[in-house]
């Protein structure tokens, strides 16, 4: 399924474009333990009861971001509905820039999947399907070891999805878009999760908890006509905000970052 299908999508209302502070009750500052067991032994089920007072709540800041679509047309080939076509296409295909925002936009001071509260499982060697399956199951175990009452969502790109299917950790349903893990978790497969030019590789997969996405309407920004060049440029923009708890995230491999020269 797509990210915008797996998330709760809301229209932008009020003064949301400034961002907001929030927290997730299902992770951070939370512990589930067996009361009849010795806390010094193996009582913990979720979190760490011994360090609960020192554990901070999963607070984070949501920072909205914009994305821009620009189209340049030859004046002789331009159509009367070019501006509307660009606006409609950006609205209908917002999935890719929004999912890219989950990789590179900010949660607190870092990207969502690069946030310090995100746990990491080492990335397996390419082509080792058994190691990939182990990494996915280990990441899912970590998810349930630090959250309670949250539904995990597995995220991957279309190329890695084929590897994950061969490894037996996702089941594809292209007809209905209801891709799932063998445990029933929703799977988001998005082209926005491909590697980003200038950054280190994107993890082959990562888990998040529930996601809420706020989307603005499409705004027509500008129409620039260049008579000398016989060109016309159209530009439209949208804004989005991704709200998901970093402390509920687990990635397989390192977050994308700048590549050293």
Short mmCIF file of C-alpha atoms in Angstrom, two decimals, residues 2-243:
data_model
loop_
_atom_site.label_atom_id
_atom_site.label_comp_id
_atom_site.label_asym_id
_atom_site.label_seq_id
_atom_site.Cartn_x
_atom_site.Cartn_y
_atom_site.Cartn_z
CA UNK A 2 1.02 3.64 -0.30
CA UNK A 3 2.06 5.84 2.60
CA UNK A 4 -1.02 8.04 2.22
CA UNK A 5 -3.18 4.90 2.40
CA UNK A 6 -1.51 3.63 5.58
CA UNK A 7 -1.53 7.02 7.33
CA UNK A 8 -4.40 9.02 8.74
CA UNK A 9 -4.50 11.97 6.33
CA UNK A 10 -6.03 15.26 7.48
CA UNK A 11 -6.63 18.53 5.60
CA UNK A 12 -4.64 21.47 6.90
CA UNK A 13 -6.78 23.71 9.09
CA UNK A 14 -5.91 26.42 11.59
CA UNK A 15 -2.34 27.53 12.21
CA UNK A 16 -0.72 24.14 11.56
CA UNK A 17 2.05 25.39 9.26
CA UNK A 18 4.11 26.60 12.24
CA UNK A 19 4.45 23.05 13.52
CA UNK A 20 3.64 21.71 16.96
CA UNK A 21 5.06 19.79 19.91
CA UNK A 22 3.54 16.45 20.79
CA UNK A 23 4.32 13.07 22.32
CA UNK A 24 3.30 9.44 22.01
CA UNK A 25 1.85 7.68 25.04
CA UNK A 26 2.64 4.23 23.65
CA UNK A 27 6.43 4.53 24.03
CA UNK A 28 8.84 6.40 26.29
CA UNK A 29 8.08 6.74 29.99
CA UNK A 30 6.21 3.43 29.79
CA UNK A 31 6.88 0.03 31.32
CA UNK A 32 4.96 -3.24 31.39
CA UNK A 33 6.33 -5.81 33.83
CA UNK A 34 5.24 -8.94 35.67
CA UNK A 35 4.43 -7.89 39.22
CA UNK A 36 4.93 -11.30 40.78
CA UNK A 37 8.49 -11.57 39.43
CA UNK A 38 11.65 -10.19 41.00
CA UNK A 39 12.31 -6.88 39.18
CA UNK A 40 16.00 -7.66 39.37
CA UNK A 41 15.56 -10.73 37.21
CA UNK A 42 13.27 -10.91 34.16
CA UNK A 43 10.11 -9.04 35.03
CA UNK A 44 10.21 -6.48 32.20
CA UNK A 45 7.98 -7.09 29.19
CA UNK A 46 8.04 -3.58 27.66
CA UNK A 47 10.51 -0.86 28.62
CA UNK A 48 12.68 -0.89 31.75
CA UNK A 49 10.89 -0.67 35.10
CA UNK A 50 14.16 -0.03 36.97
CA UNK A 51 14.95 3.07 34.89
CA UNK A 52 11.39 4.29 34.40
CA UNK A 53 11.94 7.53 36.36
CA UNK A 54 14.93 8.38 34.19
CA UNK A 55 13.14 7.55 30.97
CA UNK A 56 11.80 10.61 29.20
CA UNK A 57 8.43 10.71 27.51
CA UNK A 58 8.47 10.40 23.75
CA UNK A 59 8.19 14.11 23.04
CA UNK A 60 9.02 15.47 19.61
CA UNK A 61 8.31 18.42 17.34
CA UNK A 62 6.46 18.18 14.04
CA UNK A 63 7.90 20.56 11.45
CA UNK A 64 5.79 21.07 8.30
CA UNK A 65 7.56 21.27 4.95
CA UNK A 66 6.68 22.37 1.44
CA UNK A 67 7.24 20.80 -1.95
CA UNK A 68 7.18 22.50 -5.32
CA UNK A 69 6.23 21.31 -8.81
CA UNK A 70 7.63 23.31 -11.74
CA UNK A 71 6.83 22.73 -15.41
CA UNK A 72 8.31 24.59 -18.39
CA UNK A 73 6.47 24.41 -21.71
CA UNK A 74 7.13 25.70 -25.19
CA UNK A 75 4.60 28.46 -25.78
CA UNK A 76 3.50 26.94 -29.07
CA UNK A 77 2.81 23.61 -27.37
CA UNK A 78 1.20 25.05 -24.23
CA UNK A 79 -2.41 24.16 -23.47
CA UNK A 80 -5.09 26.18 -21.74
CA UNK A 81 -5.29 23.66 -18.89
CA UNK A 82 -1.52 23.32 -18.25
CA UNK A 83 -1.70 25.11 -14.92
CA UNK A 84 -4.64 23.03 -13.71
CA UNK A 85 -3.03 19.82 -14.97
CA UNK A 86 0.11 20.52 -12.93
CA UNK A 87 -1.92 21.30 -9.82
CA UNK A 88 -4.04 18.15 -10.19
CA UNK A 89 -0.98 15.98 -10.84
CA UNK A 90 0.85 17.30 -7.79
CA UNK A 91 -2.21 16.69 -5.60
CA UNK A 92 -2.81 13.18 -6.95
CA UNK A 93 0.87 12.19 -6.68
CA UNK A 94 1.80 13.83 -3.37
CA UNK A 95 2.68 10.33 -2.12
CA UNK A 96 6.26 10.47 -3.41
CA UNK A 97 7.38 13.87 -2.02
CA UNK A 98 5.60 13.19 1.28
CA UNK A 99 7.25 9.78 1.71
CA UNK A 100 10.61 11.35 0.83
CA UNK A 101 9.93 13.83 3.62
CA UNK A 102 9.77 10.94 6.09
CA UNK A 103 13.42 10.26 5.25
CA UNK A 104 14.91 13.74 5.11
CA UNK A 105 12.66 16.18 6.96
CA UNK A 106 13.02 17.00 10.64
CA UNK A 107 11.49 15.38 13.69
CA UNK A 108 13.37 17.26 16.43
CA UNK A 109 16.78 18.32 15.14
CA UNK A 110 17.41 15.30 12.94
CA UNK A 111 15.51 13.52 10.21
CA UNK A 112 12.65 11.28 11.24
CA UNK A 113 14.50 8.00 10.73
CA UNK A 114 17.82 9.55 11.84
CA UNK A 115 16.38 10.79 15.13
CA UNK A 116 18.35 9.78 18.27
CA UNK A 117 15.26 7.99 19.64
CA UNK A 118 15.17 5.60 16.66
CA UNK A 119 16.62 2.13 17.27
CA UNK A 120 18.74 0.39 14.64
CA UNK A 121 19.33 -3.20 13.59
CA UNK A 122 22.51 -3.75 11.49
CA UNK A 123 21.83 -3.97 7.77
CA UNK A 124 22.37 -7.46 6.33
CA UNK A 125 24.73 -8.14 3.45
CA UNK A 126 23.11 -7.67 0.02
CA UNK A 127 21.73 -10.93 -1.33
CA UNK A 128 21.59 -12.71 2.03
CA UNK A 129 17.86 -13.37 2.33
CA UNK A 130 18.17 -15.32 5.56
CA UNK A 131 20.03 -12.45 7.21
CA UNK A 132 17.44 -10.00 5.85
CA UNK A 133 14.60 -12.04 7.35
CA UNK A 134 16.43 -12.15 10.68
CA UNK A 135 16.99 -8.38 10.59
CA UNK A 136 13.28 -7.73 9.98
CA UNK A 137 12.18 -10.05 12.79
CA UNK A 138 14.78 -8.54 15.14
CA UNK A 139 13.56 -5.02 14.29
CA UNK A 140 9.95 -6.05 14.91
CA UNK A 141 10.94 -7.58 18.24
CA UNK A 142 12.64 -4.29 19.20
CA UNK A 143 9.47 -2.41 18.24
CA UNK A 144 7.36 -4.43 20.64
CA UNK A 145 10.07 -4.25 23.28
CA UNK A 146 9.72 -0.47 23.57
CA UNK A 147 6.09 0.24 22.61
CA UNK A 148 2.70 -0.87 23.89
CA UNK A 149 -0.65 -0.68 22.13
CA UNK A 150 0.85 0.56 18.83
CA UNK A 151 0.44 -1.08 15.41
CA UNK A 152 3.78 -1.44 13.57
CA UNK A 153 3.99 -0.41 9.91
CA UNK A 154 6.83 -1.74 7.76
CA UNK A 155 8.19 0.65 5.10
CA UNK A 156 10.31 -0.21 2.05
CA UNK A 157 10.89 0.79 -1.57
CA UNK A 158 9.71 -1.25 -4.59
CA UNK A 159 13.13 -2.84 -5.22
CA UNK A 160 13.66 -3.86 -1.61
CA UNK A 161 10.06 -5.14 -1.51
CA UNK A 162 11.04 -7.88 -3.97
CA UNK A 163 13.94 -8.88 -1.70
CA UNK A 164 11.68 -8.87 1.34
CA UNK A 165 9.16 -11.09 -0.47
CA UNK A 166 11.93 -13.56 -1.41
CA UNK A 167 13.06 -13.51 2.23
CA UNK A 168 9.50 -14.42 3.27
CA UNK A 169 8.84 -11.36 5.43
CA UNK A 170 6.22 -9.60 3.29
CA UNK A 171 3.27 -10.81 1.24
CA UNK A 172 2.44 -8.70 -1.82
CA UNK A 173 -1.13 -8.01 -2.90
CA UNK A 174 -0.84 -5.71 -5.94
CA UNK A 175 -4.47 -6.20 -6.93
CA UNK A 176 -5.85 -4.73 -3.70
CA UNK A 177 -2.86 -2.80 -2.37
CA UNK A 178 -3.08 -4.67 0.94
CA UNK A 179 0.56 -5.68 1.27
CA UNK A 180 1.27 -7.26 4.67
CA UNK A 181 3.94 -9.00 6.71
CA UNK A 182 3.30 -12.63 7.69
CA UNK A 183 2.23 -11.26 11.08
CA UNK A 184 -0.44 -9.03 9.52
CA UNK A 185 1.39 -5.69 9.79
CA UNK A 186 0.66 -3.17 7.00
CA UNK A 187 3.50 -2.70 4.50
CA UNK A 188 4.10 0.67 2.81
CA UNK A 189 5.91 0.37 -0.53
CA UNK A 190 6.84 3.80 -1.85
CA UNK A 191 9.09 5.09 -4.64
CA UNK A 192 9.89 7.98 -2.29
CA UNK A 193 12.05 5.57 -0.25
CA UNK A 194 14.64 5.05 -2.98
CA UNK A 195 18.23 6.20 -2.41
CA UNK A 196 18.72 9.97 -2.45
CA UNK A 197 21.46 11.53 -4.63
CA UNK A 198 24.28 12.92 -2.50
CA UNK A 199 23.34 10.86 0.59
CA UNK A 200 24.33 7.41 1.83
CA UNK A 201 21.93 4.56 0.98
CA UNK A 202 18.44 4.51 2.46
CA UNK A 203 17.78 1.54 4.80
CA UNK A 204 16.15 -1.38 2.97
CA UNK A 205 13.27 -1.22 5.45
CA UNK A 206 12.14 0.42 8.68
CA UNK A 207 9.27 0.17 11.13
CA UNK A 208 7.14 3.04 12.41
CA UNK A 209 4.13 3.26 14.63
CA UNK A 210 0.91 4.96 13.44
CA UNK A 211 1.39 7.98 11.17
CA UNK A 212 -0.73 11.09 10.83
CA UNK A 213 -0.18 13.33 7.79
CA UNK A 214 -1.56 16.83 7.31
CA UNK A 215 -1.81 18.05 3.71
CA UNK A 216 -2.60 21.51 2.38
CA UNK A 217 -4.49 22.35 -0.77
CA UNK A 218 -2.48 22.94 -3.94
CA UNK A 219 -1.41 26.56 -4.33
CA UNK A 220 -0.70 28.10 -7.74
CA UNK A 221 2.44 30.14 -7.12
CA UNK A 222 3.47 31.68 -10.40
CA UNK A 223 3.27 31.76 -14.17
CA UNK A 224 6.33 33.20 -15.90
CA UNK A 225 6.32 33.86 -19.62
CA UNK A 226 9.55 34.40 -21.55
CA UNK A 227 8.74 35.90 -24.92
CA UNK A 228 12.34 35.79 -26.16
CA UNK A 229 12.76 32.12 -25.27
CA UNK A 230 9.23 31.20 -26.34
CA UNK A 231 8.69 29.51 -22.96
CA UNK A 232 6.11 29.55 -20.19
CA UNK A 233 6.80 28.24 -16.67
CA UNK A 234 4.12 27.06 -14.24
CA UNK A 235 4.75 26.48 -10.54
CA UNK A 236 2.51 25.02 -7.85
CA UNK A 237 3.20 24.12 -4.22
CA UNK A 238 1.81 22.06 -1.36
CA UNK A 239 2.63 21.76 2.32
CA UNK A 240 2.69 18.64 4.47
CA UNK A 241 3.37 17.65 8.06
CA UNK A 242 4.30 14.13 9.15
CA UNK A 243 3.45 13.15 12.72
#
